[in-house]
mmCIF file of C-alpha atoms (C1' of nucleotides) in Angstrom:
data_model
loop_
_atom_site.group_PDB
_atom_site.id
_atom_site.type_symbol
_atom_site.label_atom_id
_atom_site.label_comp_id
_atom_site.label_asym_id
_atom_site.label_seq_id
_atom_site.Cartn_x
_atom_site.Cartn_y
_atom_site.Cartn_z
ATOM 1 C CA MET A 1 3.148 21.567 11.931
ATOM 2 C CA PRO A 2 3.740 18.891 14.589
ATOM 3 C CA ALA A 3 5.991 16.080 13.914
ATOM 4 C CA ALA A 4 3.802 13.275 12.588
ATOM 5 C CA ARG A 5 3.433 10.503 14.836
ATOM 6 C CA PRO A 6 5.710 7.773 14.112
ATOM 7 C CA LEU A 7 3.058 5.470 12.939
ATOM 8 C CA GLN A 8 4.793 3.753 10.223
ATOM 9 C CA PRO A 9 8.255 2.859 11.593
ATOM 10 C CA ALA A 10 6.105 1.033 14.613
ATOM 11 C CA PHE A 11 3.772 -0.936 11.824
ATOM 12 C CA LYS A 12 6.895 -1.902 10.028
ATOM 13 C CA ALA A 13 8.642 -3.262 13.119
ATOM 14 C CA LEU A 14 5.482 -5.072 13.858
ATOM 15 C CA ALA A 15 5.327 -6.679 10.608
ATOM 16 C CA ASP A 16 7.911 -9.563 11.164
ATOM 17 C CA PRO A 17 7.009 -12.457 12.970
ATOM 18 C CA THR A 18 10.683 -12.607 14.971
ATOM 19 C CA ARG A 19 9.848 -9.124 15.896
ATOM 20 C CA ARG A 20 6.653 -9.731 17.388
ATOM 21 C CA ASP A 21 7.894 -12.859 18.957
ATOM 22 C CA ILE A 22 10.955 -10.607 20.922
ATOM 23 C CA LEU A 23 8.396 -8.235 21.829
ATOM 24 C CA ARG A 24 6.757 -10.872 23.717
ATOM 25 C CA ARG A 25 9.975 -12.159 25.289
ATOM 26 C CA LEU A 26 10.793 -8.514 26.370
ATOM 27 C CA SER A 27 7.609 -8.152 28.289
ATOM 28 C CA ALA A 28 8.580 -10.639 30.776
ATOM 29 C CA ARG A 29 12.042 -8.696 31.427
ATOM 30 C CA GLU A 30 15.234 -7.324 30.180
ATOM 31 C CA MET A 31 17.434 -9.456 28.133
ATOM 32 C CA THR A 32 20.865 -9.220 26.230
ATOM 33 C CA ILE A 33 21.396 -9.765 22.815
ATOM 34 C CA ALA A 34 22.981 -12.843 23.152
ATOM 35 C CA GLU A 35 19.971 -14.130 25.154
ATOM 36 C CA ILE A 36 17.197 -13.284 22.867
ATOM 37 C CA THR A 37 19.570 -14.809 19.892
ATOM 38 C CA ALA A 38 19.522 -18.336 22.136
ATOM 39 C CA HIS A 39 15.292 -18.375 21.303
ATOM 40 C CA CYS A 40 15.589 -16.903 17.555
ATOM 41 C CA ASP A 41 17.316 -19.648 15.402
ATOM 42 C CA MET A 42 19.426 -16.979 13.555
ATOM 43 C CA THR A 43 22.523 -15.278 14.112
ATOM 44 C CA ARG A 44 23.280 -12.596 16.862
ATOM 45 C CA ALA A 45 24.018 -9.996 13.852
ATOM 46 C CA ALA A 46 20.509 -11.093 12.338
ATOM 47 C CA VAL A 47 18.911 -10.391 15.788
ATOM 48 C CA LYS A 48 20.376 -6.980 16.250
ATOM 49 C CA LYS A 49 19.274 -5.550 13.166
ATOM 50 C CA HIS A 50 15.777 -6.583 14.201
ATOM 51 C CA LEU A 51 16.452 -4.960 17.417
ATOM 52 C CA VAL A 52 17.350 -1.692 15.647
ATOM 53 C CA VAL A 53 13.966 -2.041 13.792
ATOM 54 C CA LEU A 54 11.982 -2.123 17.025
ATOM 55 C CA LYS A 55 14.046 0.438 18.505
ATOM 56 C CA ASP A 56 13.127 2.883 15.486
ATOM 57 C CA GLY A 57 9.881 1.866 15.703
ATOM 58 C CA ASN A 58 9.999 3.309 19.135
ATOM 59 C CA LEU A 59 8.428 -0.236 20.744
ATOM 60 C CA ILE A 60 12.052 -1.067 22.998
ATOM 61 C CA HIS A 61 14.411 0.973 24.527
ATOM 62 C CA MET A 62 18.387 -0.092 24.959
ATOM 63 C CA ARG A 63 20.684 0.571 27.441
ATOM 64 C CA HIS A 64 24.211 -0.502 28.062
ATOM 65 C CA GLU A 65 25.849 -2.134 30.967
ATOM 66 C CA GLY A 66 29.742 -2.808 30.821
ATOM 67 C CA ARG A 67 30.028 -4.871 27.396
ATOM 68 C CA GLU A 68 26.105 -5.872 27.671
ATOM 69 C CA THR A 69 23.576 -4.579 26.040
ATOM 70 C CA LEU A 70 20.254 -4.760 27.489
ATOM 71 C CA SER A 71 16.719 -4.561 25.888
ATOM 72 C CA THR A 72 13.596 -3.772 27.320
ATOM 73 C CA LEU A 73 9.934 -3.260 25.750
ATOM 74 C CA ASN A 74 8.437 0.100 25.726
ATOM 75 C CA ALA A 75 4.636 -0.661 25.408
ATOM 76 C CA GLN A 76 3.727 2.980 25.159
ATOM 77 C CA GLY A 77 5.176 2.796 21.936
ATOM 78 C CA LEU A 78 2.140 0.757 20.618
ATOM 79 C CA LYS A 79 -0.244 3.495 21.577
ATOM 80 C CA PRO A 80 -0.052 5.285 18.155
ATOM 81 C CA VAL A 81 -0.721 1.730 16.666
ATOM 82 C CA THR A 82 -3.850 0.864 18.964
ATOM 83 C CA ASP A 83 -4.661 4.333 18.608
ATOM 84 C CA TRP A 84 -4.937 4.121 14.432
ATOM 85 C CA LEU A 85 -6.609 0.699 14.854
ATOM 86 C CA SER A 86 -9.240 2.603 17.545
ATOM 87 C CA TYR A 87 -11.008 3.911 14.360
ATOM 88 C CA PHE A 88 -12.019 0.744 13.022
ATOM 89 C CA GLU A 89 -13.662 -0.792 15.845
ATOM 90 C CA ALA A 90 -16.828 1.407 14.928
ATOM 91 C CA PHE A 91 -17.254 -0.590 12.109
ATOM 92 C CA TRP A 92 -16.697 -4.292 13.937
ATOM 93 C CA ASP A 93 -20.410 -4.645 15.036
ATOM 94 C CA ASP A 94 -22.343 -1.860 13.509
ATOM 95 C CA LYS A 95 -25.281 -2.553 11.245
ATOM 96 C CA LEU A 96 -23.571 -1.223 8.014
ATOM 97 C CA SER A 97 -20.667 -3.572 8.586
ATOM 98 C CA THR A 98 -22.867 -6.681 8.850
ATOM 99 C CA LEU A 99 -24.679 -5.361 6.065
ATOM 100 C CA GLN A 100 -21.393 -5.297 3.911
ATOM 101 C CA THR A 101 -20.252 -8.485 5.181
ATOM 102 C CA LEU A 102 -23.755 -10.257 4.017
ATOM 103 C CA LEU A 103 -23.604 -8.349 0.346
ATOM 104 C CA THR A 104 -19.831 -9.622 -0.037
ATOM 105 C CA ASP A 105 -20.321 -13.371 1.429
ATOM 106 C CA GLU A 106 -23.336 -13.639 -0.716
ATOM 107 C CA THR A 107 -21.255 -12.976 -4.295
ATOM 108 C CA GLU A 108 -18.232 -14.631 -2.945
ATOM 109 C CA THR A 109 -19.967 -18.346 -1.548
ATOM 110 C CA MET B 1 -4.162 -28.745 14.938
ATOM 111 C CA PRO B 2 -6.823 -25.486 14.197
ATOM 112 C CA ALA B 3 -5.314 -23.325 11.511
ATOM 113 C CA ALA B 4 -3.222 -20.382 12.936
ATOM 114 C CA ARG B 5 -5.071 -17.264 13.290
ATOM 115 C CA PRO B 6 -3.872 -15.289 10.467
ATOM 116 C CA LEU B 7 -1.825 -12.664 12.149
ATOM 117 C CA GLN B 8 0.949 -12.351 9.963
ATOM 118 C CA PRO B 9 -0.608 -11.564 6.807
ATOM 119 C CA ALA B 10 -3.072 -8.808 8.607
ATOM 120 C CA PHE B 11 0.261 -7.350 10.311
ATOM 121 C CA LYS B 12 1.866 -7.537 6.906
ATOM 122 C CA ALA B 13 -0.947 -5.973 4.897
ATOM 123 C CA LEU B 14 -1.060 -2.902 7.770
ATOM 124 C CA ALA B 15 2.847 -2.311 7.193
ATOM 125 C CA ASP B 16 2.330 -0.107 4.058
ATOM 126 C CA PRO B 17 1.078 3.607 4.332
ATOM 127 C CA THR B 18 -0.882 3.310 1.094
ATOM 128 C CA ARG B 19 -2.746 0.249 2.085
ATOM 129 C CA ARG B 20 -3.441 1.894 5.716
ATOM 130 C CA ASP B 21 -4.987 4.764 3.453
ATOM 131 C CA ILE B 22 -7.059 2.434 1.210
ATOM 132 C CA LEU B 23 -8.402 0.932 4.589
ATOM 133 C CA ARG B 24 -9.580 4.637 5.720
ATOM 134 C CA ARG B 25 -11.071 5.341 2.550
ATOM 135 C CA LEU B 26 -13.162 1.963 2.146
ATOM 136 C CA SER B 27 -14.439 2.498 5.640
ATOM 137 C CA ALA B 28 -16.414 5.408 4.193
ATOM 138 C CA ARG B 29 -18.074 3.354 1.204
ATOM 139 C CA GLU B 30 -17.339 0.615 -1.385
ATOM 140 C CA MET B 31 -14.996 1.519 -4.005
ATOM 141 C CA THR B 32 -13.994 0.394 -7.492
ATOM 142 C CA ILE B 33 -10.163 0.076 -8.380
ATOM 143 C CA ALA B 34 -10.374 3.048 -10.329
ATOM 144 C CA GLU B 35 -11.608 5.504 -7.745
ATOM 145 C CA ILE B 36 -8.787 3.882 -5.239
ATOM 146 C CA THR B 37 -6.161 4.914 -7.892
ATOM 147 C CA ALA B 38 -7.228 8.389 -8.096
ATOM 148 C CA HIS B 39 -6.261 9.061 -4.952
ATOM 149 C CA CYS B 40 -2.691 7.366 -4.938
ATOM 150 C CA ASP B 41 -0.669 8.397 -7.069
ATOM 151 C CA MET B 42 0.520 5.321 -8.827
ATOM 152 C CA THR B 43 -0.706 2.815 -11.480
ATOM 153 C CA ARG B 44 -4.175 1.060 -11.269
ATOM 154 C CA ALA B 45 -1.996 -2.441 -11.445
ATOM 155 C CA ALA B 46 0.086 -1.375 -8.378
ATOM 156 C CA VAL B 47 -2.788 -0.392 -6.457
ATOM 157 C CA LYS B 48 -4.563 -3.808 -7.366
ATOM 158 C CA LYS B 49 -1.733 -5.530 -6.225
ATOM 159 C CA HIS B 50 -2.089 -3.703 -2.541
ATOM 160 C CA LEU B 51 -6.131 -4.630 -2.708
ATOM 161 C CA VAL B 52 -4.636 -8.253 -3.265
ATOM 162 C CA VAL B 53 -2.402 -7.931 0.034
ATOM 163 C CA LEU B 54 -5.232 -6.392 1.731
ATOM 164 C CA LYS B 55 -7.579 -9.602 0.939
ATOM 165 C CA ASP B 56 -4.886 -11.967 1.749
ATOM 166 C CA GLY B 57 -5.167 -10.120 5.310
ATOM 167 C CA ASN B 58 -8.646 -10.427 5.316
ATOM 168 C CA LEU B 59 -9.004 -6.753 6.013
ATOM 169 C CA ILE B 60 -11.286 -6.313 2.560
ATOM 170 C CA HIS B 61 -13.658 -8.042 0.489
ATOM 171 C CA MET B 62 -13.901 -7.759 -3.001
ATOM 172 C CA ARG B 63 -17.189 -8.390 -5.380
ATOM 173 C CA HIS B 64 -17.334 -8.072 -8.887
ATOM 174 C CA GLU B 65 -20.431 -6.681 -10.725
ATOM 175 C CA GLY B 66 -20.509 -5.985 -14.346
ATOM 176 C CA ARG B 67 -17.371 -5.360 -15.289
ATOM 177 C CA GLU B 68 -16.380 -3.562 -12.103
ATOM 178 C CA THR B 69 -14.418 -4.988 -8.949
ATOM 179 C CA LEU B 70 -16.085 -3.174 -5.799
ATOM 180 C CA SER B 71 -14.070 -3.247 -2.634
ATOM 181 C CA THR B 72 -15.454 -2.923 0.835
ATOM 182 C CA LEU B 73 -13.699 -2.816 4.403
ATOM 183 C CA ASN B 74 -13.475 -5.845 6.518
ATOM 184 C CA ALA B 75 -13.446 -4.391 9.905
ATOM 185 C CA GLN B 76 -13.756 -7.725 11.820
ATOM 186 C CA GLY B 77 -10.229 -8.340 10.034
ATOM 187 C CA LEU B 78 -8.422 -6.359 12.208
ATOM 188 C CA LYS B 79 -9.770 -8.200 15.238
ATOM 189 C CA PRO B 80 -6.620 -10.440 15.389
ATOM 190 C CA VAL B 81 -4.134 -7.811 15.292
ATOM 191 C CA THR B 82 -6.060 -5.787 17.963
ATOM 192 C CA ASP B 83 -6.319 -9.205 20.274
ATOM 193 C CA TRP B 84 -2.582 -9.432 19.779
ATOM 194 C CA LEU B 85 -1.656 -5.752 20.649
ATOM 195 C CA SER B 86 -3.930 -5.913 23.808
ATOM 196 C CA TYR B 87 -1.827 -8.328 25.541
ATOM 197 C CA PHE B 88 0.474 -5.405 25.829
ATOM 198 C CA GLU B 89 -1.993 -3.038 27.112
ATOM 199 C CA ALA B 90 -1.388 -4.508 30.773
ATOM 200 C CA PHE B 91 2.363 -3.090 30.466
ATOM 201 C CA TRP B 92 0.928 0.783 29.661
ATOM 202 C CA ASP B 93 0.640 2.381 32.947
ATOM 203 C CA ASP B 94 1.760 -0.299 35.445
ATOM 204 C CA LYS B 95 4.868 0.528 38.006
ATOM 205 C CA LEU B 96 6.985 -2.252 36.335
ATOM 206 C CA SER B 97 6.589 -0.206 32.751
ATOM 207 C CA THR B 98 7.166 3.207 34.260
ATOM 208 C CA LEU B 99 10.496 2.029 36.272
ATOM 209 C CA GLN B 100 12.023 0.359 33.038
ATOM 210 C CA THR B 101 11.015 4.081 31.056
ATOM 211 C CA LEU B 102 12.952 5.848 33.910
ATOM 212 C CA LEU B 103 16.246 3.473 33.762
ATOM 213 C CA THR B 104 16.364 3.618 30.004
ATOM 214 C CA ASP B 105 15.634 7.262 29.767
ATOM 215 C CA GLU B 106 18.498 7.827 32.208
ATOM 216 C CA THR B 107 20.744 5.893 30.143
ATOM 217 C CA GLU B 108 19.715 7.673 27.158
ATOM 218 C CA THR B 109 19.780 11.038 27.800
ATOM 219 C "C1'" DT C 1 -20.808 -5.507 -34.359
ATOM 220 C "C1'" DT C 2 -17.799 -1.991 -33.044
ATOM 221 C "C1'" DG C 3 -15.187 0.558 -29.606
ATOM 222 C "C1'" DA C 4 -14.719 2.224 -25.661
ATOM 223 C "C1'" DC C 5 -14.173 1.151 -20.790
ATOM 224 C "C1'" DA C 6 -12.525 -1.834 -16.458
ATOM 225 C "C1'" DT C 7 -10.016 -5.256 -15.084
ATOM 226 C "C1'" DG C 8 -7.024 -9.263 -14.871
ATOM 227 C "C1'" DA C 9 -2.758 -11.237 -15.956
ATOM 228 C "C1'" DT C 10 1.947 -11.535 -16.961
ATOM 229 C "C1'" DA C 11 6.841 -9.663 -17.728
ATOM 230 C "C1'" DC C 12 10.137 -7.288 -15.844
ATOM 231 C "C1'" DC C 13 12.696 -3.656 -13.186
ATOM 232 C "C1'" DA C 14 15.088 -1.218 -8.990
ATOM 233 C "C1'" DT C 15 15.019 -1.119 -4.410
ATOM 234 C "C1'" DT C 16 14.459 -2.726 0.118
ATOM 235 C "C1'" DT C 17 14.917 -6.530 3.209
ATOM 236 C "C1'" DG C 18 16.632 -10.516 6.002
ATOM 237 C "C1'" DG C 19 20.118 -13.121 6.632
ATOM 238 C "C1'" DT C 20 25.686 -14.572 6.924
ATOM 239 C "C1'" DA C 21 30.396 -13.966 7.534
ATOM 240 C "C1'" DC C 22 34.013 -11.350 9.273
ATOM 241 C "C1'" DT C 23 36.660 -7.689 11.422
ATOM 242 C "C1'" DG C 24 37.566 -4.890 15.404
ATOM 243 C "C1'" DC C 25 36.710 -2.915 19.930
ATOM 244 C "C1'" DA C 26 35.869 -2.727 24.834
ATOM 245 C "C1'" DT C 27 35.044 -5.314 28.779
ATOM 246 C "C1'" DA C 28 35.822 -8.965 31.979
ATOM 247 C "C1'" DT C 29 38.696 -12.168 34.273
ATOM 248 C "C1'" DA C 30 42.671 -15.027 34.794
ATOM 249 C "C1'" DT D 1 49.478 -8.619 30.845
ATOM 250 C "C1'" DA D 2 47.005 -11.956 28.319
ATOM 251 C "C1'" DT D 3 42.724 -14.176 26.858
ATOM 252 C "C1'" DA D 4 37.982 -14.749 26.456
ATOM 253 C "C1'" DT D 5 33.683 -12.721 25.705
ATOM 254 C "C1'" DG D 6 29.887 -9.195 24.176
ATOM 255 C "C1'" DC D 7 28.787 -6.615 21.038
ATOM 256 C "C1'" DA D 8 29.420 -2.922 16.674
ATOM 257 C "C1'" DG D 9 29.878 -2.254 12.196
ATOM 258 C "C1'" DT D 10 30.506 -3.154 7.599
ATOM 259 C "C1'" DA D 11 30.551 -5.846 3.388
ATOM 260 C "C1'" DC D 12 28.003 -8.828 0.853
ATOM 261 C "C1'" DC D 13 24.129 -12.092 -1.013
ATOM 262 C "C1'" DA D 14 19.497 -14.151 -2.263
ATOM 263 C "C1'" DA D 15 14.989 -13.307 -2.081
ATOM 264 C "C1'" DA D 16 10.728 -10.622 -1.432
ATOM 265 C "C1'" DT D 17 8.628 -6.035 -2.291
ATOM 266 C "C1'" DG D 18 6.337 -2.120 -4.641
ATOM 267 C "C1'" DG D 19 6.412 -0.033 -8.977
ATOM 268 C "C1'" DT D 20 5.726 0.352 -14.314
ATOM 269 C "C1'" DA D 21 4.551 -1.574 -19.091
ATOM 270 C "C1'" DT D 22 2.231 -4.160 -21.864
ATOM 271 C "C1'" DC D 23 -1.424 -7.052 -23.585
ATOM 272 C "C1'" DA D 24 -5.647 -10.158 -23.006
ATOM 273 C "C1'" DT D 25 -10.527 -10.421 -21.486
ATOM 274 C "C1'" DG D 26 -15.163 -9.374 -20.572
ATOM 275 C "C1'" DT D 27 -18.569 -5.793 -20.577
ATOM 276 C "C1'" DC D 28 -21.728 -1.803 -22.016
ATOM 277 C "C1'" DA D 29 -23.128 1.261 -25.297
ATOM 278 C "C1'" DA D 30 -24.157 2.950 -29.536
#
DNA sequence: TTGACATGATACCATTTGGTACTGCATATA
DNA sequence: TATATGCAGTACCAAATGGTATCATGTCAA
């Protein structure tokens, strides 16, 4: 049996607003831990923990250069997530979904 | 200031495999709490908690019919999530992303 | 009315999570 | 060499999370 796609670590990594913010920043350029920390209002150790979670989710890469650790976005790691979500796009605008919404709103108003 | 889009509750709701599984099941049809529980290997109270999280994330609707509570998928609630993710699709296949991947793999191998 | 059924609500517990503080190591640099 | 820098690793703490057990409430059916 092939290895299960790492959906869970990726979803878990995305569940924290600090980590999503870090991903946004890394989309602009590679950054050191100290640089990321400067924007995050928490200690470097805390930021490091978030980076490890992002790495476990395969959403970033980390490389060492001298005494610095440089983090880069790995946008491809988001693909399993968007693939999982794409299944539901079929329900966005079809008639069944609309009907369900109407029925539900009727009981909730 | 307009209400911030409810990104956080939705991402949080998606971060649990049990909740993602429930969403899949609800995409097929409306279900009672007891029906969902039958698939989940945990107590009804635990499933109910997960359903509340999904409702807070605007990913399901719940309506009451007699003594039953029926849950339905709200696929539209996933839209803010996919919108957030779509920002990163631009980084999937472009040259910068590829270069970053090559550089990173080089140091990790 | 009586009882069974589906659920809501609460209290409680163990584990995980998000954070700080501290120590220590490797690396630039004067 | 001596010193400051950037980071890793660990211990520790408070709060959130995921689960159970228990009891109360409303509803269907005989």
